[in-house]
Coordinates of C-alpha atoms in Angstrom, one line a residue:
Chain A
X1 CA -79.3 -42.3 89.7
X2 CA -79.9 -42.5 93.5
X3 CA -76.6 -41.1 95.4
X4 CA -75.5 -41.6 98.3
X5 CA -72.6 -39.4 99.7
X6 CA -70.2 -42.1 102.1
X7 CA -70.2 -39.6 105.1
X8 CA -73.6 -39.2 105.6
X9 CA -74.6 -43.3 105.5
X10 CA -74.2 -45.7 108.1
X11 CA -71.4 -48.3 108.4
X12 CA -74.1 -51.1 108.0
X13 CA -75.9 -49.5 105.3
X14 CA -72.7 -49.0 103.2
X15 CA -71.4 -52.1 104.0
X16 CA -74.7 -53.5 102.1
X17 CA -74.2 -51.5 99.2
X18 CA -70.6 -52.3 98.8
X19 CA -71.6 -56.1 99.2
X20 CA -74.7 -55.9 96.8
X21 CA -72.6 -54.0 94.0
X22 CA -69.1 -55.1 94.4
X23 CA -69.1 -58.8 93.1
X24 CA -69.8 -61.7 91.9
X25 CA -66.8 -62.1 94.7
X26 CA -64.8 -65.3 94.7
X27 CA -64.0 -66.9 97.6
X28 CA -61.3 -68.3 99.4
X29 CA -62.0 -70.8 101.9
X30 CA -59.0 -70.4 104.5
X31 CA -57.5 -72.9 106.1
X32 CA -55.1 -72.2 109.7
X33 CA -54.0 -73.1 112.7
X34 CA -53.2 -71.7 116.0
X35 CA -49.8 -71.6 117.8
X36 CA -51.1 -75.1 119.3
X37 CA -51.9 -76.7 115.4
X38 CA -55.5 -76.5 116.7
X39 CA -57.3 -76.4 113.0
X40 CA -59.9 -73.7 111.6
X41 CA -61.6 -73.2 108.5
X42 CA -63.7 -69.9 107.5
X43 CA -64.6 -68.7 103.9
X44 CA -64.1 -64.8 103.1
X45 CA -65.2 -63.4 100.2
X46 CA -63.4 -60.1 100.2
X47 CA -60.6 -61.6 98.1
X48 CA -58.9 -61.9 95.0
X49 CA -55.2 -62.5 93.3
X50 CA -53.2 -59.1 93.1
X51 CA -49.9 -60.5 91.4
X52 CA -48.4 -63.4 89.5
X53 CA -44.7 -61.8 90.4
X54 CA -44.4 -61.9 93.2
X55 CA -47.8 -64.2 93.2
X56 CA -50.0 -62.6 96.5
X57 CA -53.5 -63.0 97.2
X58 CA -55.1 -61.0 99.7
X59 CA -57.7 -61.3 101.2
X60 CA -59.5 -59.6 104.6
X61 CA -61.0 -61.3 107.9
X62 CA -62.9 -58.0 108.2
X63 CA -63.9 -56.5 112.1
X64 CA -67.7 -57.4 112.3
X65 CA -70.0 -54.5 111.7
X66 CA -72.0 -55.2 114.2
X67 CA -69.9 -56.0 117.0
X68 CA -66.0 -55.5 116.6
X69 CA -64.9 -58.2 116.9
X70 CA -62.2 -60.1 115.0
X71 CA -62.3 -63.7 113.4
X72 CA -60.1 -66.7 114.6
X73 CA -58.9 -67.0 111.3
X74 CA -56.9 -63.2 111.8
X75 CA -55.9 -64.5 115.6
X76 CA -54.3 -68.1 114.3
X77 CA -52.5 -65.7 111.0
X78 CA -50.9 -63.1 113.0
X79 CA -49.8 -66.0 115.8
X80 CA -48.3 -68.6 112.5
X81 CA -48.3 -66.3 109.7
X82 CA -49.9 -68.8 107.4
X83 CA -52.6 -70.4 105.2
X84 CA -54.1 -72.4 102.9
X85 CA -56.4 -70.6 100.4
X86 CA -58.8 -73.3 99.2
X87 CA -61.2 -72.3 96.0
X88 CA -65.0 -73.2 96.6
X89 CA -66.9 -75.4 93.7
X90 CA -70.1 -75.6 93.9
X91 CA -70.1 -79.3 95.2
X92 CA -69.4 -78.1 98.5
X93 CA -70.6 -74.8 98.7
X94 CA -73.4 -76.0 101.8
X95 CA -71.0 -77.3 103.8
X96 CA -68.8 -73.9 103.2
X97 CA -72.0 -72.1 104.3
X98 CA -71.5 -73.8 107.4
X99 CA -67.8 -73.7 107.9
X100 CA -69.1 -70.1 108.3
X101 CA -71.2 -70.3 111.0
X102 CA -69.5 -68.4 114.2
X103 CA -68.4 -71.7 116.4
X104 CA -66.4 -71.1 119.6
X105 CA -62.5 -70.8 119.3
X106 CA -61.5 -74.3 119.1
X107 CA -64.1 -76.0 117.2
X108 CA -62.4 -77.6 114.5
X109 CA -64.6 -76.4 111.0
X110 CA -63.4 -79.4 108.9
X111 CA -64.9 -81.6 111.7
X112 CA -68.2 -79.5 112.0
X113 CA -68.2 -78.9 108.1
X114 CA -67.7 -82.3 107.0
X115 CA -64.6 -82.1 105.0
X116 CA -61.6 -84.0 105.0
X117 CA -58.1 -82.5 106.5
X118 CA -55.2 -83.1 104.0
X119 CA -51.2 -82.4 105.0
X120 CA -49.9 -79.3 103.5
X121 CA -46.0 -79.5 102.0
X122 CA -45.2 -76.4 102.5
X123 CA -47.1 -75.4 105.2
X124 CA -48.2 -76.2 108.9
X125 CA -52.2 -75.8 108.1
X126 CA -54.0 -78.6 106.4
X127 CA -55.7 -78.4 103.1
X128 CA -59.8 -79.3 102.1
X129 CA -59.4 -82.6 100.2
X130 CA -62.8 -81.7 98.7
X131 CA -61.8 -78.3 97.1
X132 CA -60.1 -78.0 93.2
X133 CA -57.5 -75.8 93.8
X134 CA -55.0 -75.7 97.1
X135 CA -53.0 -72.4 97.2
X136 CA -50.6 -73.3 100.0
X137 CA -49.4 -69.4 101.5
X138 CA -47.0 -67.4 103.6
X139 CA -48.3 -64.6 104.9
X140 CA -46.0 -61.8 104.5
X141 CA -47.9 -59.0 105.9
X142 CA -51.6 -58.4 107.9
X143 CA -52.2 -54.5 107.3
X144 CA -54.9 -53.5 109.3
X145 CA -57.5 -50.4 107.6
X146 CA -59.3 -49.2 110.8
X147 CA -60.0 -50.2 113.9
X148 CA -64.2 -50.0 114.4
X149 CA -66.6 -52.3 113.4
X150 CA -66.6 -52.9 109.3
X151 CA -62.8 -52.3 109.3
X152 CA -60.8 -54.8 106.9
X153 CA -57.5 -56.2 107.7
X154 CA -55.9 -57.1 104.9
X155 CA -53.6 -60.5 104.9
X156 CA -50.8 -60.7 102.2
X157 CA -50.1 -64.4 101.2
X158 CA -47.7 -65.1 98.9
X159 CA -48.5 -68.7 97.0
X160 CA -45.7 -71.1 97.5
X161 CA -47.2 -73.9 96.1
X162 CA -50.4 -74.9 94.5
X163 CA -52.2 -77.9 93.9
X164 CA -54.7 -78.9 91.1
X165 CA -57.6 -81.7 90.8
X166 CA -56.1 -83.4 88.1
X167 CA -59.8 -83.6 86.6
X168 CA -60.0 -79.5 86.1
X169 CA -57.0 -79.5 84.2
X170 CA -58.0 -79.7 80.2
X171 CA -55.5 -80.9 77.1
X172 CA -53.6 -77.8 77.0
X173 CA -52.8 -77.8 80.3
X174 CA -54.9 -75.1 81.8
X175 CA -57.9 -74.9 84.6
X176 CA -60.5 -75.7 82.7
X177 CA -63.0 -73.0 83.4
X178 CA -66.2 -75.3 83.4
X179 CA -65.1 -78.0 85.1
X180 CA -63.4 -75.8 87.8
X181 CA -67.1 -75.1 88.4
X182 CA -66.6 -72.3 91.1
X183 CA -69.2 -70.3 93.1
X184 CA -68.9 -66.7 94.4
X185 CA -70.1 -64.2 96.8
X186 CA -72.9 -61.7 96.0
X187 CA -75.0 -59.3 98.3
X188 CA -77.0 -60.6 100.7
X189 CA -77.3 -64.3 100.9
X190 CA -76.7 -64.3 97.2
X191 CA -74.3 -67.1 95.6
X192 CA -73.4 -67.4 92.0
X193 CA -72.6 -70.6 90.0
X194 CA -70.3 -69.3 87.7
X195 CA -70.2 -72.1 84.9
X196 CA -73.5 -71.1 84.4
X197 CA -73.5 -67.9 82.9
X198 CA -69.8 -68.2 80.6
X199 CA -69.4 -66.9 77.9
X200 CA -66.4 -65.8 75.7
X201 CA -64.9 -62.5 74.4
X202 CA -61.6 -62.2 72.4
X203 CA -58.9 -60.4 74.0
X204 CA -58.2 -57.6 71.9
X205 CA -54.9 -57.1 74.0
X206 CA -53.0 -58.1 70.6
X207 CA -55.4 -56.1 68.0
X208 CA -56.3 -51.9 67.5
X209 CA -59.7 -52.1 67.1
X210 CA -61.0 -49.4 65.1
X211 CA -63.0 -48.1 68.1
X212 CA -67.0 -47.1 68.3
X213 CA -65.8 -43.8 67.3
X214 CA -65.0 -44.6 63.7
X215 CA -67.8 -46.7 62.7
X216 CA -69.9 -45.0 60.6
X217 CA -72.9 -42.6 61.7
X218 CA -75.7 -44.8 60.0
X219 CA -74.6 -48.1 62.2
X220 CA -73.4 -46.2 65.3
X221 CA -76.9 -44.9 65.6
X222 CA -79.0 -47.6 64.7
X223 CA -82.0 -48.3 66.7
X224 CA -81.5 -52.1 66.5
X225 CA -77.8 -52.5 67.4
X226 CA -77.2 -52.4 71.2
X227 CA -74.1 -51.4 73.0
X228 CA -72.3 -55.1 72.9
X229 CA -72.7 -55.3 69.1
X230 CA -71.4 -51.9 68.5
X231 CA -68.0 -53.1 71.2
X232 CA -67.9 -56.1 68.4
X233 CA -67.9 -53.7 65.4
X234 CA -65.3 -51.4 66.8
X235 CA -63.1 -54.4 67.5
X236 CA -62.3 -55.3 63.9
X237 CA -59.0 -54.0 63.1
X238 CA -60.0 -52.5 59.3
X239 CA -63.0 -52.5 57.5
X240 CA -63.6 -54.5 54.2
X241 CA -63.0 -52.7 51.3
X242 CA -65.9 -51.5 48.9
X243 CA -65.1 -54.4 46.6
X244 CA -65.1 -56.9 48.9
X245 CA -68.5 -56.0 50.1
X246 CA -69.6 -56.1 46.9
X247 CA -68.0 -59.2 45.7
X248 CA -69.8 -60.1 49.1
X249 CA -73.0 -58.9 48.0
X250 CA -72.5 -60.6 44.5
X251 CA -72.3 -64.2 46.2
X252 CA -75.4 -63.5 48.9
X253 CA -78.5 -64.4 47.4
X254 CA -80.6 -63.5 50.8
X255 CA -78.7 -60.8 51.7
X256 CA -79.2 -58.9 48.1
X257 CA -83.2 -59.7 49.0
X258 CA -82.8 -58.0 52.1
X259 CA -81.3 -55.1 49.9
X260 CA -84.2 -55.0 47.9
X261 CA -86.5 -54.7 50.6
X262 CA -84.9 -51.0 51.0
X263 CA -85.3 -50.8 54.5
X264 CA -81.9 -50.6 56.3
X265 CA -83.3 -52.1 59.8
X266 CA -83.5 -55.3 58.0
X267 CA -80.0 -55.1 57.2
X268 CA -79.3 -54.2 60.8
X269 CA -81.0 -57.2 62.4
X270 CA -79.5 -59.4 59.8
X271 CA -75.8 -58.0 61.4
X272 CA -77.3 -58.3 65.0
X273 CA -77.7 -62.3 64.0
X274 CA -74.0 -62.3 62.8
X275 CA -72.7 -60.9 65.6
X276 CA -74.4 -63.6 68.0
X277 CA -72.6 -66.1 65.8
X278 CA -69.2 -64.1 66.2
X279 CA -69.2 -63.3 63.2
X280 CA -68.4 -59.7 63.1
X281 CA -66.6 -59.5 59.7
X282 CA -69.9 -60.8 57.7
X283 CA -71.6 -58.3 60.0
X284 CA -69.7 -55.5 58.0
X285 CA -70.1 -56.9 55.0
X286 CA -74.1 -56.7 56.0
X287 CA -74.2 -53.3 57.2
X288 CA -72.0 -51.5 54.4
X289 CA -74.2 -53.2 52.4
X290 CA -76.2 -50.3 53.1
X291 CA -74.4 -48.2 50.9
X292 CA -76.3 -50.1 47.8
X293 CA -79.8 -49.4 49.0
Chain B
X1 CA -53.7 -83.9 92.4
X2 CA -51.0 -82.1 90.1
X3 CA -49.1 -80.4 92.5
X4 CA -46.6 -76.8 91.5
X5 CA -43.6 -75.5 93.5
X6 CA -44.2 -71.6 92.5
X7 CA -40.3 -71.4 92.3
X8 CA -39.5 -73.8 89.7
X9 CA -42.9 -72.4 87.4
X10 CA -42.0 -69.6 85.1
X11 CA -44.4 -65.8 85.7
X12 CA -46.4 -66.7 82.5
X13 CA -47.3 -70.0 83.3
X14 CA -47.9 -69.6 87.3
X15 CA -50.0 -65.4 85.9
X16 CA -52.5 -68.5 83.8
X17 CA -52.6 -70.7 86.7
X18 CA -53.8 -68.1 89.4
X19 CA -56.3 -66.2 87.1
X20 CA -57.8 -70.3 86.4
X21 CA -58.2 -70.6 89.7
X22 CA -59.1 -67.6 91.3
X23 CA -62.6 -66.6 90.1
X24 CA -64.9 -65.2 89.1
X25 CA -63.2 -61.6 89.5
X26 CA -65.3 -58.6 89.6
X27 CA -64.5 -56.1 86.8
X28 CA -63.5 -52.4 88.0
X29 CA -64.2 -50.1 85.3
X30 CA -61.5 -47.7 86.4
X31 CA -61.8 -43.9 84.7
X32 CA -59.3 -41.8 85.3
X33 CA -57.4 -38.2 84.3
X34 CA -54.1 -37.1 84.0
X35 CA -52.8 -34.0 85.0
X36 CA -53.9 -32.4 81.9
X37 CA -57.1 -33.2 82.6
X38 CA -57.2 -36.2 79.2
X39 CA -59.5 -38.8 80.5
X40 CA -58.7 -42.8 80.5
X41 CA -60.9 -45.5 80.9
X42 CA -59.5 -49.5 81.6
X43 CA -60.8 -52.3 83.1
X44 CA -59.3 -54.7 85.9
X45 CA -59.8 -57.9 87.3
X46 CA -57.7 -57.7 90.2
X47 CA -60.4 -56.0 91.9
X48 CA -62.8 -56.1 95.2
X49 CA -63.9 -54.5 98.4
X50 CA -61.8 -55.2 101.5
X51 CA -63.5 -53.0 104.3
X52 CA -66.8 -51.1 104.7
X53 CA -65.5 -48.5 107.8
X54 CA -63.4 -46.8 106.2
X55 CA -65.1 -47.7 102.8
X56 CA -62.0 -49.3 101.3
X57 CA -61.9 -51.0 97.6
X58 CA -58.4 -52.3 96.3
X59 CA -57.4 -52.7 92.6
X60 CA -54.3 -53.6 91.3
X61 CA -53.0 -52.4 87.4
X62 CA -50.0 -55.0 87.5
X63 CA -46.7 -54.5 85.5
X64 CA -47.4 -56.2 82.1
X65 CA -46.1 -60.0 82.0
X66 CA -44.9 -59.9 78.5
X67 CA -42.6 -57.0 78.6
X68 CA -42.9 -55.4 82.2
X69 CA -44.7 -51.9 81.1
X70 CA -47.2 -50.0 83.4
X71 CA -50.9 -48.5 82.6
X72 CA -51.8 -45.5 81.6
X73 CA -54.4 -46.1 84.6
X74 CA -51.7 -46.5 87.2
X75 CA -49.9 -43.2 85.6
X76 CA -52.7 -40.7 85.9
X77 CA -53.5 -42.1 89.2
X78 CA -49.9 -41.3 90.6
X79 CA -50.5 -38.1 89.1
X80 CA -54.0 -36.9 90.4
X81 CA -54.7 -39.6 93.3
X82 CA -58.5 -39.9 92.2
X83 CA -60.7 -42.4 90.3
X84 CA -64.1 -43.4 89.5
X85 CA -64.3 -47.2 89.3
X86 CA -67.4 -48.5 87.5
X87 CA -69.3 -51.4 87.6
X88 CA -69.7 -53.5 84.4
X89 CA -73.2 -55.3 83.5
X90 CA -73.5 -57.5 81.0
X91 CA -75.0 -55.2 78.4
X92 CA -71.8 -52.9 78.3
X93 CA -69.7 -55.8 78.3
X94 CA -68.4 -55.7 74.7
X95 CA -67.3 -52.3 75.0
X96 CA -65.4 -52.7 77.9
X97 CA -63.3 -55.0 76.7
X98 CA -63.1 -52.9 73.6
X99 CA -61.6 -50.2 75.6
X100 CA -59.2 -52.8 77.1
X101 CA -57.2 -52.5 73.6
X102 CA -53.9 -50.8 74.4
X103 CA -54.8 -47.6 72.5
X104 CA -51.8 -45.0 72.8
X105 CA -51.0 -42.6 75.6
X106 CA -54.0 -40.0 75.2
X107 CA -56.8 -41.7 73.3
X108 CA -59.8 -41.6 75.0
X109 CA -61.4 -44.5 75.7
X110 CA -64.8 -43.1 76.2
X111 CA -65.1 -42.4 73.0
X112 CA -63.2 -45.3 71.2
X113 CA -65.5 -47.7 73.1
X114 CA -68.8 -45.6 73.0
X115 CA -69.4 -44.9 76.3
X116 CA -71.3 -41.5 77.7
X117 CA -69.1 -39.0 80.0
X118 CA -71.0 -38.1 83.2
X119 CA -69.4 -35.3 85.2
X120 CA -68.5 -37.0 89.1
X121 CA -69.9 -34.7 92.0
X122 CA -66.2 -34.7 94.1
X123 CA -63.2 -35.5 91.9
X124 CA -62.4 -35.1 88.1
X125 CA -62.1 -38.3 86.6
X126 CA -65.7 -38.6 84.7
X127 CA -68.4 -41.6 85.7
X128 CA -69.1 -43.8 82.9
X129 CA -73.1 -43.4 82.0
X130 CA -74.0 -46.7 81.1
X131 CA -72.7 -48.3 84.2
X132 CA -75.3 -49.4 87.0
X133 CA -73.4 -48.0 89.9
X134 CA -70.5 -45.2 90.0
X135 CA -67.8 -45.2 92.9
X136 CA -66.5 -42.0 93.4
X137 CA -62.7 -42.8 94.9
X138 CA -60.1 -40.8 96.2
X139 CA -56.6 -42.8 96.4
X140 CA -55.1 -42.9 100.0
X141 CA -51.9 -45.2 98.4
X142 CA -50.1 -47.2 95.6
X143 CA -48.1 -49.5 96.9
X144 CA -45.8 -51.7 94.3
X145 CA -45.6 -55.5 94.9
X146 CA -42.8 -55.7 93.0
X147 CA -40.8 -54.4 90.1
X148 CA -40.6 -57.0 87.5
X149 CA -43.0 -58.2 84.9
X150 CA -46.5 -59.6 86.8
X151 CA -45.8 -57.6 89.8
X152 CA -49.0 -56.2 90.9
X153 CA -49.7 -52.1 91.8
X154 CA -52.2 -51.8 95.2
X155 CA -54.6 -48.9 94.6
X156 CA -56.3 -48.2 97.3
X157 CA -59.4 -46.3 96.8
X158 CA -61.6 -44.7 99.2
X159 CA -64.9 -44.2 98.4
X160 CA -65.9 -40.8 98.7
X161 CA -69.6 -40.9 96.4
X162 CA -71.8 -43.7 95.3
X163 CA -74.3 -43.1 92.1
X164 CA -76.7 -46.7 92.3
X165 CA -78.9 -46.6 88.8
X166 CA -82.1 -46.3 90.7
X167 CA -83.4 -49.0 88.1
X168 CA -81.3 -52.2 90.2
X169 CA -83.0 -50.6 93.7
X170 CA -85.4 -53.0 95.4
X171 CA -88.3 -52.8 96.8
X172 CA -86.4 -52.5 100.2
X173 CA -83.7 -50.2 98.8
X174 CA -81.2 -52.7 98.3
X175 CA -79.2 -53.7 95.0
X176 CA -81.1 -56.1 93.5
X177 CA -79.1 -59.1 92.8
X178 CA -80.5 -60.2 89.4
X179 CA -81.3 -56.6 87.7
X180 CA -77.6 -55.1 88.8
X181 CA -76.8 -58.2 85.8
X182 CA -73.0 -57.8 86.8
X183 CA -70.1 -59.7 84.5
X184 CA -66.9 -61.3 85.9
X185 CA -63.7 -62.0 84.6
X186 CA -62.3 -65.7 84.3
X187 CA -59.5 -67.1 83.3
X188 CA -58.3 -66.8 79.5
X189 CA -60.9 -65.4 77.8
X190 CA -64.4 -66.4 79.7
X191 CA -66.4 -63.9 81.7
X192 CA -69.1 -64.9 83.6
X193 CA -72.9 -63.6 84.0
X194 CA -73.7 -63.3 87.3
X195 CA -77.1 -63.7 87.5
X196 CA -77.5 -66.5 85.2
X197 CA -76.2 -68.5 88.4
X198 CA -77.3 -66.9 91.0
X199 CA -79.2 -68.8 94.3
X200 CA -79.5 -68.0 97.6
X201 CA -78.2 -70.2 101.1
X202 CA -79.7 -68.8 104.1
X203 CA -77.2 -67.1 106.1
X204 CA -75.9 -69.4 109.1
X205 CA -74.4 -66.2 111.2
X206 CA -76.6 -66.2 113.8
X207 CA -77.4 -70.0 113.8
X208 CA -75.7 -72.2 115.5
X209 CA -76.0 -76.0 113.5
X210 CA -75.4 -79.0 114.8
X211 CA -72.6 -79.5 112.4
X212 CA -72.3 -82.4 110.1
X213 CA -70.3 -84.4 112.5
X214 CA -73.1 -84.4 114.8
X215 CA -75.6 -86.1 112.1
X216 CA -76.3 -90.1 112.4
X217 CA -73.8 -92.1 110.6
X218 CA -76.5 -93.9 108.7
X219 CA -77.3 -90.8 107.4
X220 CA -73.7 -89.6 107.1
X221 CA -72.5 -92.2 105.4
X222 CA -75.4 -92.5 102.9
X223 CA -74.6 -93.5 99.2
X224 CA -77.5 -91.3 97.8
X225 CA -76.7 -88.0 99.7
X226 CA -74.2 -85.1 98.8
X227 CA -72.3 -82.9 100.5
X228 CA -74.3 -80.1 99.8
X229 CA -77.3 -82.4 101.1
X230 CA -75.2 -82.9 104.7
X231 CA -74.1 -79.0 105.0
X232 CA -77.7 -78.2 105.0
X233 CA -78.8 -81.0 107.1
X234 CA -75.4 -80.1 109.6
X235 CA -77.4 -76.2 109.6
X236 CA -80.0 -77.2 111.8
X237 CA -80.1 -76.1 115.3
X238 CA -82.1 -79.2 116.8
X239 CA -82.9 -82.3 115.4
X240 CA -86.6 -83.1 115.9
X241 CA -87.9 -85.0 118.5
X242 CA -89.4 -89.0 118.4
X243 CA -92.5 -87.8 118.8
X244 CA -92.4 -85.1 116.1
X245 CA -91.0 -87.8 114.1
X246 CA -94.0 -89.6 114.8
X247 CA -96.8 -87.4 114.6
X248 CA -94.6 -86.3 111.1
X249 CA -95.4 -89.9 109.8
X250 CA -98.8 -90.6 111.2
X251 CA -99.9 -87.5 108.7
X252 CA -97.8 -88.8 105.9
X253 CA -99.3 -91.4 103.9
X254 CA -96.4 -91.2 101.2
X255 CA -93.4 -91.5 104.0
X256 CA -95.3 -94.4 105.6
X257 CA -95.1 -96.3 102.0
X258 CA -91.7 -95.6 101.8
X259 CA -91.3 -97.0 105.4
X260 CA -92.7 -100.2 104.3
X261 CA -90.7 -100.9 101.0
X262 CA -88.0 -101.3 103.5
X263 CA -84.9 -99.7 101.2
X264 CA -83.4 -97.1 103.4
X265 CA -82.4 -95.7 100.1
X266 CA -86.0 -94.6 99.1
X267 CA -86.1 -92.5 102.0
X268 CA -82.9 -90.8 101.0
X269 CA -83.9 -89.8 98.0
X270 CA -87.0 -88.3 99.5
X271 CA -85.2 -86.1 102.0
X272 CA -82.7 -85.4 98.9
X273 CA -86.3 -84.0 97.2
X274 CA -87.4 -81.7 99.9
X275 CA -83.7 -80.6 100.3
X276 CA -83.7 -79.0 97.0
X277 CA -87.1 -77.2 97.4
X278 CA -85.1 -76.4 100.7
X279 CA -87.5 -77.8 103.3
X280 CA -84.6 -79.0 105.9
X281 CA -87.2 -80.2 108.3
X282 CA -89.2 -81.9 106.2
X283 CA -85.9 -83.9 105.3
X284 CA -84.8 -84.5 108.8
X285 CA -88.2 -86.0 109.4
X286 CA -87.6 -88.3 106.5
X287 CA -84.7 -89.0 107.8
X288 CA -85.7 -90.1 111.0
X289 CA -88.1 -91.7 110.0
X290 CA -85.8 -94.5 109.2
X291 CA -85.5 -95.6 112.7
X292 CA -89.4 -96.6 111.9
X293 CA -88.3 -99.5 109.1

């Protein structure tokens, strides 16, 4: 490892590191106005959801590192004390790109962007018409964490009421996660698609796995299985019994070949296959199989 | 759009709603101790980095919607104020969701998900070894959002250490954005792989674009380009001159044919062509160029 210890690095230095491996960071395109209704629109990616109850978002118009200066976005909050998170898709992300470029105070981003101003219900700033998801906010606090250059301020917004694209909603009801189709922020001019790289795990919030601990010392040391397959393994919540493996074995014509073969790596790779297919309980039955070489 | 007064949608509901739309979340891998010293390991969505002076990162281990209990995270951390958070690549990913399962008070994780305890240079709570980059945090505060099932818990961590794996260094010491291979959370039970969408837009801070207001209604308006085509177009500082326009097409036998089949459209879809191999110029000229037909 290469370490670094925080005092001894410089504010733009860390602020790279933090950037390059905090992430990918999702995005909220924020929508305000100033105490005259005069319109701005800036994306920030240090942001996230904290809480369904009470349901806050927070996100932080940071001071610029290289300057100290503050955003319009953190002038028009603490005047109105409120916004409109939008979520990016990837549709618009360009003209996001440029909704970020440091215009005068004033200059209306939806204008210089390209996107269409829709009325809020809720609130006095106007929502992206082009954007999936409208988070119309109150701010309820703007907690600043330093005053120099590189110092967040964090803004509390509390969702009052949201709106949905009616296309990114699937049958049961819920954001559909590929049709959503959001980007977010990574380190340096880095942007990630993140319908591209899905991919599902099951949530074993309502199962005890029977951890990486307990799998057997043959398996957990295997020179084939890697670090995911042994997560899968540990997740079942009992292994099959000896009988079941062999009534397993019984009805496997390939696998009692692979058996025969009396080299357990064979039996390993077979599991390995399983376990990309999810599924993990005929991996077991594979590698206890073991037993009977 | 389907549209959601927060007050009249219950926590569960509005808790699937927000982590739909809010995404992709980077993944803290947070490892604590208690005051015994008995080490936890959890991971968290409601995660990121909010300022770079003081190095600040924020997670939040929120009050369980189903029955309103806390984490054994959020307990140690009360108790001991310290924390390594750890990031999560894709090849560790099944075992951190493995050590997700709500194992009882003093099981340790480490070992029920397989992962490696590394001894952290300035607090106790041990670094996760398979993890591409270690953030050694002391806790300046907890502050509670709320007291009632969803309500979110603020940690606020100050980064005190970083460990980068000197493997996801580039060439010009910064964290490489494909090898650092980072995993997000999505809504129900999708993560996402980073770097299978990653791709870059040049950074538009210290450009100043024309803005796509400022680009010629023909073109604006056109049926073949999208609004990722005008936000790069809108990035441009200048538009070209006639002349470069000129001399562009004198030395461009394939833009003059397109000139002479008359069908603004052609010339479009040429400009769309060298916008994704992100030659902006060379689409403004073929642009232009339409004054020519």
């Amino acid at each position: 490892m290469v370490s670094h210890l925080v005092s001894e690095v410089s504010t733009a230095k860390l602020h790279g590191i933090l950037l390059g491996s905090v992430g990918p960071r999702p995005i909220a395109f924020a929508s305000t106005v100033d105490k005259d209704g005069r319109p701005n629109l800036s994306p920030f990616s240090f942001f996230n959801v904290f809480s369904a109850n009470p349901p806050i978002l927070i996100f932080s118009p940071a001071r610029r590192v290289r300057d100290n200066t503050t955003k319009h976005t953190l002038e028009n909050i603490l005047e109105t004390k409120e916004v409109v998170v939008n979520i990016v898709n990837y549709a618009m992300v360009q003209q996001v790109s440029l909704a970020s470029t440091e215009y005068e105070d004033g200059v209306n981003e939806f204008i210089k962007a390209g996107f269409t101003m829709l009325e809020s219900d809720l609130v006095k700033p106007f929502r992206v018409a082009e954007s999936p998801v409208h988070l119309e906010c109150k701010v309820t606090k703007v907690e600043a964490l330093g005053n120099e250059g590189g110092a967040g301020n964090l803004v509390f917004c509390e969702v009052v009421k949201i709106h949905l694209d009616a296309e990114i909603i699937d049958e049961n009801g819920n954001v559909d996660q590929y049709k959503i189709d959001q980007v977010a922020r990574m380190g340096g001019g880095w942007y990630s698609r993140a319908n591209l790289g899905l991919f599902e795990v099951p949530k074993p919030i309502s199962t005890l796995g029977i951890g990486v601990d307990q799998i057997p010392k043959h398996i957990r040391l295997s020179s084939i299985l890697t670090g995911n397959d042994l997560g899968m393994l540990g997740n079942i919540e009992q292994l099959p019994s000896k009988k079941e493996v062999q009534n397993y074995i019984n009805e496997n014509r390939e696998l009692r070949t692979l058996i025969s073969s009396g080299d357990p790596n064979n039996l390993h790779k077979k599991a390995q296959q399983l376990l990309k297919s999810k599924n993990v309980l005929g991996a077991w039955m594979v590698l206890l199989a073991e037993n009977e070489i």
